[in-house]
Amino acid sequence: MPHPLLRPIVFFSCLTVALPAASELKPLVEAKVNAEYDSLEAIYKHLHAHPELSFMEVNTAALLAKELRALGFEVTEKVGNTGVVGVLKNGPGPTVLVRADMDALPIKEATGLPYASTAVVKDLSGNEQSAMHACAHDTHVTGMIGTARVLASLKDRWSGTLVFIGQPAEEISGGARAMLADGLYTRFPKPDYALALHTWAGLPAGVIGYGEGPFLAGSTGVDIVVRGVSGHGSSPHLAKDPVVLAAEIVGALQTIVSREIKPGTTAVVTVGSIHGGTKRNIIPEEVKLDLTLRAFDDQVIQQMIASIRRICAGFGVAAGLPTDRLPVVTLVADSTGVTSNEAMLTRRLAGVFTEWLGADRVQQFPAVTAAEDFSFYGKTTDHVPTTLWFIGATAPEKFMEAKLTGVPVPSNHNFGFAPVPEPTLKAAVTSMSAAVLDLLAKP
Ligand SMILES: [Zn+2]
Ligand SMILES: [Zn+2]
């Protein structure tokens, strides 16, 4: 059997019929995208104004389920908590999984857009939070609906099975694991390929960014509790001060990347949160540090974890702490591995995007240290080839402005991140439709 990633080679003769190429399908897809655009923009603006936090995406999931069902997908809800699975069987051929993540972030939006979110919603713990689609997962859900409409309208032009999933809780790296644990690969057709796109502030709107191999970093959360012996602020000699020790540890952690990791290797250690103490004249009992680690190699993450443990224990001993009061280092459950794009699949789709969108709108993009739980779909024993590409979302003139002012364009997760809807959504729908049409081309 030929490798499924290789396109059949067509030897032209007077009897041979060429495969349906971009030139044939592209105008049909473009016409459909244009016809659907107003409706898609309305859905996008509705989702943008109504963000829901991780594992709380009830209304977003219901909307996606309704749209897929209306197009003939067989839809199952509540897969992996709030996840949606839509299956469309359309004859023999491979199975393609397409993933859209659905959750928003606990950020108060400050874009000034007329459809900006003012929502205050409950998080998983029941706390009220301002919420915003600051990672543009609303464009992913809308893009999935658009792609489903395109593919449903062109059913006679492709053959195979679609598995479209609305995934919860990407932002806390829990949703992919939850859907897989709930039988994504056993209760539904197992994919031959898994595809995702992610809207990206660092590219001009409508431009595709792709990359082979490691594309997004592995991410591990580490919690450190620096314990001391509390006492009166006036009498530090009678206490062991965890504030000073935490400060020393934060400083020492900076030497992991600069002194221990081989130069040229990507590695990040960030202490994103430090909390301790209640009052100026009390030496507190403990100080808490929350860290995130990033690398493009899971081994490098392991090396950083070992260094953190060594530094914490060593500085604790140096501070004269008793052995039962040394800092406690815990790994956080929301870690993800490196998102690595399967080379042959990525190369093939990069060719498809270039054919469909033109070389000026498709660029090879360097790996970034953001992390994604999409990596889990390729890390089961099934070894499904996966690839994720970026869709640019920022107005090109904003990059010029940023160069002049020195103020960077708002990135993903920034309260000012405001994708330009039309080029972003159209590129999302067109690139995903083109990818699926290529993978499920009729022989
Ligand atoms: Zn995000
Ligand atoms: Zn995201």
mmCIF file of C-alpha atoms in Angstrom, residues 14-257:
data_model
loop_
_atom_site.group_PDB
_atom_site.id
_atom_site.type_symbol
_atom_site.label_atom_id
_atom_site.label_comp_id
_atom_site.label_asym_id
_atom_site.label_seq_id
_atom_site.Cartn_x
_atom_site.Cartn_y
_atom_site.Cartn_z
ATOM 1 C CA CYS A 14 -4.914 10.608 -23.643
ATOM 2 C CA LEU A 15 -6.948 8.325 -21.361
ATOM 3 C CA THR A 16 -5.848 9.767 -18.005
ATOM 4 C CA VAL A 17 -8.035 12.172 -16.076
ATOM 5 C CA ALA A 18 -6.174 14.572 -13.818
ATOM 6 C CA LEU A 19 -7.055 14.868 -10.146
ATOM 7 C CA PRO A 20 -9.306 17.785 -9.258
ATOM 8 C CA ALA A 21 -6.767 20.533 -8.753
ATOM 9 C CA ALA A 22 -6.908 23.863 -6.996
ATOM 10 C CA SER A 23 -7.733 25.526 -10.321
ATOM 11 C CA GLU A 24 -10.945 23.515 -10.466
ATOM 12 C CA LEU A 25 -12.057 23.651 -6.827
ATOM 13 C CA LYS A 26 -10.705 27.032 -5.799
ATOM 14 C CA PRO A 27 -13.365 29.168 -7.528
ATOM 15 C CA LEU A 28 -16.104 26.961 -6.033
ATOM 16 C CA VAL A 29 -14.655 27.313 -2.523
ATOM 17 C CA GLU A 30 -14.087 31.041 -2.945
ATOM 18 C CA ALA A 31 -17.667 31.555 -4.092
ATOM 19 C CA LYS A 32 -19.002 29.571 -1.142
ATOM 20 C CA VAL A 33 -16.764 31.442 1.343
ATOM 21 C CA ASN A 34 -17.948 34.775 -0.047
ATOM 22 C CA ALA A 35 -21.587 33.674 0.038
ATOM 23 C CA GLU A 36 -21.266 32.540 3.670
ATOM 24 C CA TYR A 37 -19.119 35.415 4.870
ATOM 25 C CA ASP A 38 -21.792 37.733 6.329
ATOM 26 C CA SER A 39 -23.305 34.865 8.279
ATOM 27 C CA LEU A 40 -19.859 33.740 9.512
ATOM 28 C CA GLU A 41 -18.939 37.254 10.601
ATOM 29 C CA ALA A 42 -22.195 37.474 12.577
ATOM 30 C CA ILE A 43 -21.364 34.156 14.303
ATOM 31 C CA TYR A 44 -17.818 35.366 15.013
ATOM 32 C CA LYS A 45 -18.997 38.633 16.561
ATOM 33 C CA HIS A 46 -21.556 36.788 18.667
ATOM 34 C CA LEU A 47 -18.905 34.347 19.950
ATOM 35 C CA HIS A 48 -16.469 37.198 20.544
ATOM 36 C CA ALA A 49 -18.992 39.065 22.673
ATOM 37 C CA HIS A 50 -19.922 35.901 24.598
ATOM 38 C CA PRO A 51 -16.669 34.218 25.666
ATOM 39 C CA GLU A 52 -16.697 31.218 27.987
ATOM 40 C CA LEU A 53 -13.813 29.972 30.113
ATOM 41 C CA SER A 54 -12.110 26.570 30.052
ATOM 42 C CA PHE A 55 -14.464 23.606 30.562
ATOM 43 C CA MET A 56 -17.372 26.094 30.782
ATOM 44 C CA GLU A 57 -17.921 26.401 26.985
ATOM 45 C CA VAL A 58 -21.547 25.274 27.170
ATOM 46 C CA ASN A 59 -23.146 27.812 24.804
ATOM 47 C CA THR A 60 -20.240 27.800 22.354
ATOM 48 C CA ALA A 61 -20.412 24.000 22.191
ATOM 49 C CA ALA A 62 -24.189 24.079 21.702
ATOM 50 C CA LEU A 63 -23.846 26.575 18.847
ATOM 51 C CA LEU A 64 -21.180 24.475 17.117
ATOM 52 C CA ALA A 65 -23.199 21.270 17.609
ATOM 53 C CA LYS A 66 -26.313 22.891 16.107
ATOM 54 C CA GLU A 67 -24.397 24.186 13.070
ATOM 55 C CA LEU A 68 -22.709 20.826 12.371
ATOM 56 C CA ARG A 69 -25.969 18.909 12.824
ATOM 57 C CA ALA A 70 -27.716 21.222 10.335
ATOM 58 C CA LEU A 71 -25.077 20.264 7.748
ATOM 59 C CA GLY A 72 -25.642 16.535 8.169
ATOM 60 C CA PHE A 73 -22.889 15.727 10.659
ATOM 61 C CA GLU A 74 -23.680 13.100 13.265
ATOM 62 C CA VAL A 75 -22.994 15.069 16.445
ATOM 63 C CA THR A 76 -22.128 13.866 19.942
ATOM 64 C CA GLU A 77 -21.937 16.417 22.737
ATOM 65 C CA LYS A 78 -20.264 16.404 26.151
ATOM 66 C CA VAL A 79 -17.220 14.447 24.970
ATOM 67 C CA GLY A 80 -14.439 15.220 27.450
ATOM 68 C CA ASN A 81 -16.770 17.403 29.504
ATOM 69 C CA THR A 82 -17.900 20.180 27.115
ATOM 70 C CA GLY A 83 -16.386 18.840 23.871
ATOM 71 C CA VAL A 84 -18.284 18.330 20.600
ATOM 72 C CA VAL A 85 -17.611 15.621 17.991
ATOM 73 C CA GLY A 86 -19.222 15.849 14.551
ATOM 74 C CA VAL A 87 -18.755 12.976 12.103
ATOM 75 C CA LEU A 88 -19.585 13.203 8.403
ATOM 76 C CA LYS A 89 -19.118 9.971 6.460
ATOM 77 C CA ASN A 90 -18.912 10.482 2.730
ATOM 78 C CA GLY A 91 -17.719 7.300 1.091
ATOM 79 C CA PRO A 92 -14.445 5.399 1.165
ATOM 80 C CA GLY A 93 -11.185 7.146 1.948
ATOM 81 C CA PRO A 94 -9.137 8.472 4.820
ATOM 82 C CA THR A 95 -10.496 10.032 8.010
ATOM 83 C CA VAL A 96 -9.456 13.614 8.711
ATOM 84 C CA LEU A 97 -9.804 15.101 12.176
ATOM 85 C CA VAL A 98 -10.124 18.880 12.353
ATOM 86 C CA ARG A 99 -9.875 20.518 15.749
ATOM 87 C CA ALA A 100 -11.153 23.915 16.901
ATOM 88 C CA ASP A 101 -10.550 24.956 20.495
ATOM 89 C CA MET A 102 -13.407 26.876 22.091
ATOM 90 C CA ASP A 103 -12.313 28.467 25.364
ATOM 91 C CA ALA A 104 -11.589 32.110 26.200
ATOM 92 C CA LEU A 105 -9.259 33.673 28.781
ATOM 93 C CA PRO A 106 -9.861 35.429 32.108
ATOM 94 C CA ILE A 107 -8.874 38.851 30.717
ATOM 95 C CA LYS A 108 -10.831 42.115 30.683
ATOM 96 C CA GLU A 109 -11.040 43.143 27.041
ATOM 97 C CA ALA A 110 -9.750 46.598 26.096
ATOM 98 C CA THR A 111 -9.858 46.554 22.298
ATOM 99 C CA GLY A 112 -12.518 49.246 21.996
ATOM 100 C CA LEU A 113 -14.255 47.158 19.321
ATOM 101 C CA PRO A 114 -18.032 47.638 18.991
ATOM 102 C CA TYR A 115 -18.421 43.882 19.583
ATOM 103 C CA ALA A 116 -15.899 43.742 22.456
ATOM 104 C CA SER A 117 -16.679 41.431 25.320
ATOM 105 C CA THR A 118 -17.975 42.924 28.543
ATOM 106 C CA ALA A 119 -18.742 39.465 29.873
ATOM 107 C CA VAL A 120 -18.173 38.481 33.467
ATOM 108 C CA VAL A 121 -18.549 34.720 33.725
ATOM 109 C CA LYS A 122 -17.920 31.900 36.144
ATOM 110 C CA ASP A 123 -14.726 29.901 35.923
ATOM 111 C CA LEU A 124 -14.476 26.207 36.718
ATOM 112 C CA SER A 125 -14.008 26.987 40.417
ATOM 113 C CA GLY A 126 -17.155 29.129 40.498
ATOM 114 C CA ASN A 127 -15.310 32.453 40.667
ATOM 115 C CA GLU A 128 -16.584 35.385 38.593
ATOM 116 C CA GLN A 129 -14.061 36.557 36.005
ATOM 117 C CA SER A 130 -13.975 39.018 33.144
ATOM 118 C CA ALA A 131 -13.527 36.965 29.983
ATOM 119 C CA MET A 132 -12.182 37.660 26.516
ATOM 120 C CA HIS A 133 -11.343 35.670 23.404
ATOM 121 C CA ALA A 134 -7.784 37.000 23.624
ATOM 122 C CA CYS A 135 -6.388 33.866 21.943
ATOM 123 C CA ALA A 136 -8.950 34.112 19.115
ATOM 124 C CA HIS A 137 -10.481 30.682 19.642
ATOM 125 C CA ASP A 138 -13.701 32.365 18.454
ATOM 126 C CA THR A 139 -12.098 32.567 14.996
ATOM 127 C CA HIS A 140 -11.310 28.836 15.200
ATOM 128 C CA VAL A 141 -14.921 27.869 15.988
ATOM 129 C CA THR A 142 -16.245 30.196 13.277
ATOM 130 C CA GLY A 143 -13.621 28.874 10.855
ATOM 131 C CA MET A 144 -14.745 25.320 11.606
ATOM 132 C CA ILE A 145 -18.384 26.205 10.873
ATOM 133 C CA GLY A 146 -17.313 27.867 7.610
ATOM 134 C CA THR A 147 -15.178 24.864 6.619
ATOM 135 C CA ALA A 148 -18.033 22.482 7.415
ATOM 136 C CA ARG A 149 -20.372 24.541 5.197
ATOM 137 C CA VAL A 150 -17.863 24.515 2.336
ATOM 138 C CA LEU A 151 -17.210 20.773 2.559
ATOM 139 C CA ALA A 152 -20.889 19.886 2.963
ATOM 140 C CA SER A 153 -21.659 21.880 -0.190
ATOM 141 C CA LEU A 154 -18.923 20.047 -2.144
ATOM 142 C CA LYS A 155 -19.686 16.496 -1.038
ATOM 143 C CA ASP A 156 -19.489 15.198 -4.593
ATOM 144 C CA ARG A 157 -15.894 16.479 -4.865
ATOM 145 C CA TRP A 158 -14.307 14.504 -2.015
ATOM 146 C CA SER A 159 -14.504 11.055 -0.463
ATOM 147 C CA GLY A 160 -13.739 9.968 3.096
ATOM 148 C CA THR A 161 -14.743 10.792 6.653
ATOM 149 C CA LEU A 162 -14.632 14.077 8.548
ATOM 150 C CA VAL A 163 -14.293 14.190 12.327
ATOM 151 C CA PHE A 164 -14.753 17.825 13.382
ATOM 152 C CA ILE A 165 -14.129 18.433 17.066
ATOM 153 C CA GLY A 166 -14.857 21.432 19.256
ATOM 154 C CA GLN A 167 -12.299 21.056 21.994
ATOM 155 C CA PRO A 168 -12.702 22.567 25.443
ATOM 156 C CA ALA A 169 -10.043 23.944 27.765
ATOM 157 C CA GLU A 170 -7.017 24.426 25.521
ATOM 158 C CA GLU A 171 -5.881 27.316 27.692
ATOM 159 C CA ILE A 172 -5.433 25.062 30.706
ATOM 160 C CA SER A 173 -4.122 22.187 28.575
ATOM 161 C CA GLY A 174 -6.909 19.903 29.749
ATOM 162 C CA GLY A 175 -9.279 19.584 26.806
ATOM 163 C CA ALA A 176 -7.355 17.375 24.385
ATOM 164 C CA ARG A 177 -6.512 14.923 27.153
ATOM 165 C CA ALA A 178 -10.132 14.927 28.344
ATOM 166 C CA MET A 179 -11.497 14.179 24.845
ATOM 167 C CA LEU A 180 -8.965 11.388 24.239
ATOM 168 C CA ALA A 181 -9.700 9.910 27.677
ATOM 169 C CA ASP A 182 -13.418 10.015 26.825
ATOM 170 C CA GLY A 183 -12.890 7.799 23.775
ATOM 171 C CA LEU A 184 -12.201 10.213 20.915
ATOM 172 C CA TYR A 185 -10.170 7.532 19.098
ATOM 173 C CA THR A 186 -12.353 4.575 20.107
ATOM 174 C CA ARG A 187 -15.967 5.793 20.055
ATOM 175 C CA PHE A 188 -15.480 7.715 16.784
ATOM 176 C CA PRO A 189 -13.605 6.980 13.546
ATOM 177 C CA LYS A 190 -9.875 7.027 14.226
ATOM 178 C CA PRO A 191 -8.175 9.732 12.147
ATOM 179 C CA ASP A 192 -5.469 9.193 9.539
ATOM 180 C CA TYR A 193 -4.552 12.875 9.908
ATOM 181 C CA ALA A 194 -5.297 15.518 12.538
ATOM 182 C CA LEU A 195 -5.324 19.190 11.547
ATOM 183 C CA ALA A 196 -5.646 22.459 13.424
ATOM 184 C CA LEU A 197 -5.043 26.105 12.776
ATOM 185 C CA HIS A 198 -4.291 28.864 15.234
ATOM 186 C CA THR A 199 -4.896 32.544 14.721
ATOM 187 C CA TRP A 200 -1.682 34.456 15.375
ATOM 188 C CA ALA A 201 -1.165 38.151 16.116
ATOM 189 C CA GLY A 202 2.429 38.068 14.875
ATOM 190 C CA LEU A 203 1.480 37.619 11.209
ATOM 191 C CA PRO A 204 -0.385 39.970 8.847
ATOM 192 C CA ALA A 205 -4.100 39.173 8.555
ATOM 193 C CA GLY A 206 -4.813 36.417 6.041
ATOM 194 C CA VAL A 207 -1.211 35.168 5.823
ATOM 195 C CA ILE A 208 -0.473 31.503 6.593
ATOM 196 C CA GLY A 209 2.562 30.521 8.694
ATOM 197 C CA TYR A 210 3.672 26.904 8.730
ATOM 198 C CA GLY A 211 6.638 24.943 10.023
ATOM 199 C CA GLU A 212 7.891 21.361 9.962
ATOM 200 C CA GLY A 213 8.941 19.589 13.148
ATOM 201 C CA PRO A 214 8.833 21.370 16.527
ATOM 202 C CA PHE A 215 6.508 24.337 16.016
ATOM 203 C CA LEU A 216 5.221 25.141 19.490
ATOM 204 C CA ALA A 217 7.074 24.565 22.703
ATOM 205 C CA GLY A 218 6.501 21.998 25.375
ATOM 206 C CA SER A 219 5.267 23.695 28.511
ATOM 207 C CA THR A 220 5.511 22.621 32.122
ATOM 208 C CA GLY A 221 4.166 24.482 35.129
ATOM 209 C CA VAL A 222 6.186 24.298 38.338
ATOM 210 C CA ASP A 223 5.031 25.496 41.766
ATOM 211 C CA ILE A 224 7.590 26.265 44.454
ATOM 212 C CA VAL A 225 6.672 26.831 48.085
ATOM 213 C CA VAL A 226 9.580 28.495 49.872
ATOM 214 C CA ARG A 227 9.078 27.865 53.539
ATOM 215 C CA GLY A 228 10.693 29.734 56.401
ATOM 216 C CA VAL A 229 10.275 30.222 60.102
ATOM 217 C CA SER A 230 8.005 33.198 60.759
ATOM 218 C CA GLY A 231 8.630 35.897 63.283
ATOM 219 C CA HIS A 232 8.550 39.607 64.058
ATOM 220 C CA GLY A 233 9.925 41.895 61.355
ATOM 221 C CA SER A 234 12.021 43.621 63.999
ATOM 222 C CA SER A 235 13.831 40.400 64.954
ATOM 223 C CA PRO A 236 15.021 38.635 61.796
ATOM 224 C CA HIS A 237 17.710 36.807 63.783
ATOM 225 C CA LEU A 238 14.966 34.804 65.483
ATOM 226 C CA ALA A 239 13.340 33.788 62.179
ATOM 227 C CA LYS A 240 14.214 32.265 58.807
ATOM 228 C CA ASP A 241 13.008 34.739 56.211
ATOM 229 C CA PRO A 242 11.375 33.053 53.177
ATOM 230 C CA VAL A 243 11.086 36.414 51.352
ATOM 231 C CA VAL A 244 14.863 36.802 51.156
ATOM 232 C CA LEU A 245 15.290 33.129 50.274
ATOM 233 C CA ALA A 246 12.617 33.349 47.535
ATOM 234 C CA ALA A 247 14.377 36.405 46.086
ATOM 235 C CA GLU A 248 17.693 34.499 46.024
ATOM 236 C CA ILE A 249 16.026 31.521 44.352
ATOM 237 C CA VAL A 250 14.401 33.729 41.686
ATOM 238 C CA GLY A 251 17.841 35.171 40.917
ATOM 239 C CA ALA A 252 19.508 31.780 40.824
ATOM 240 C CA LEU A 253 16.822 30.355 38.500
ATOM 241 C CA GLN A 254 17.972 32.853 35.852
ATOM 242 C CA THR A 255 21.287 30.992 35.638
ATOM 243 C CA ILE A 256 19.634 27.764 34.418
ATOM 244 C CA VAL A 257 19.179 29.051 30.878
#
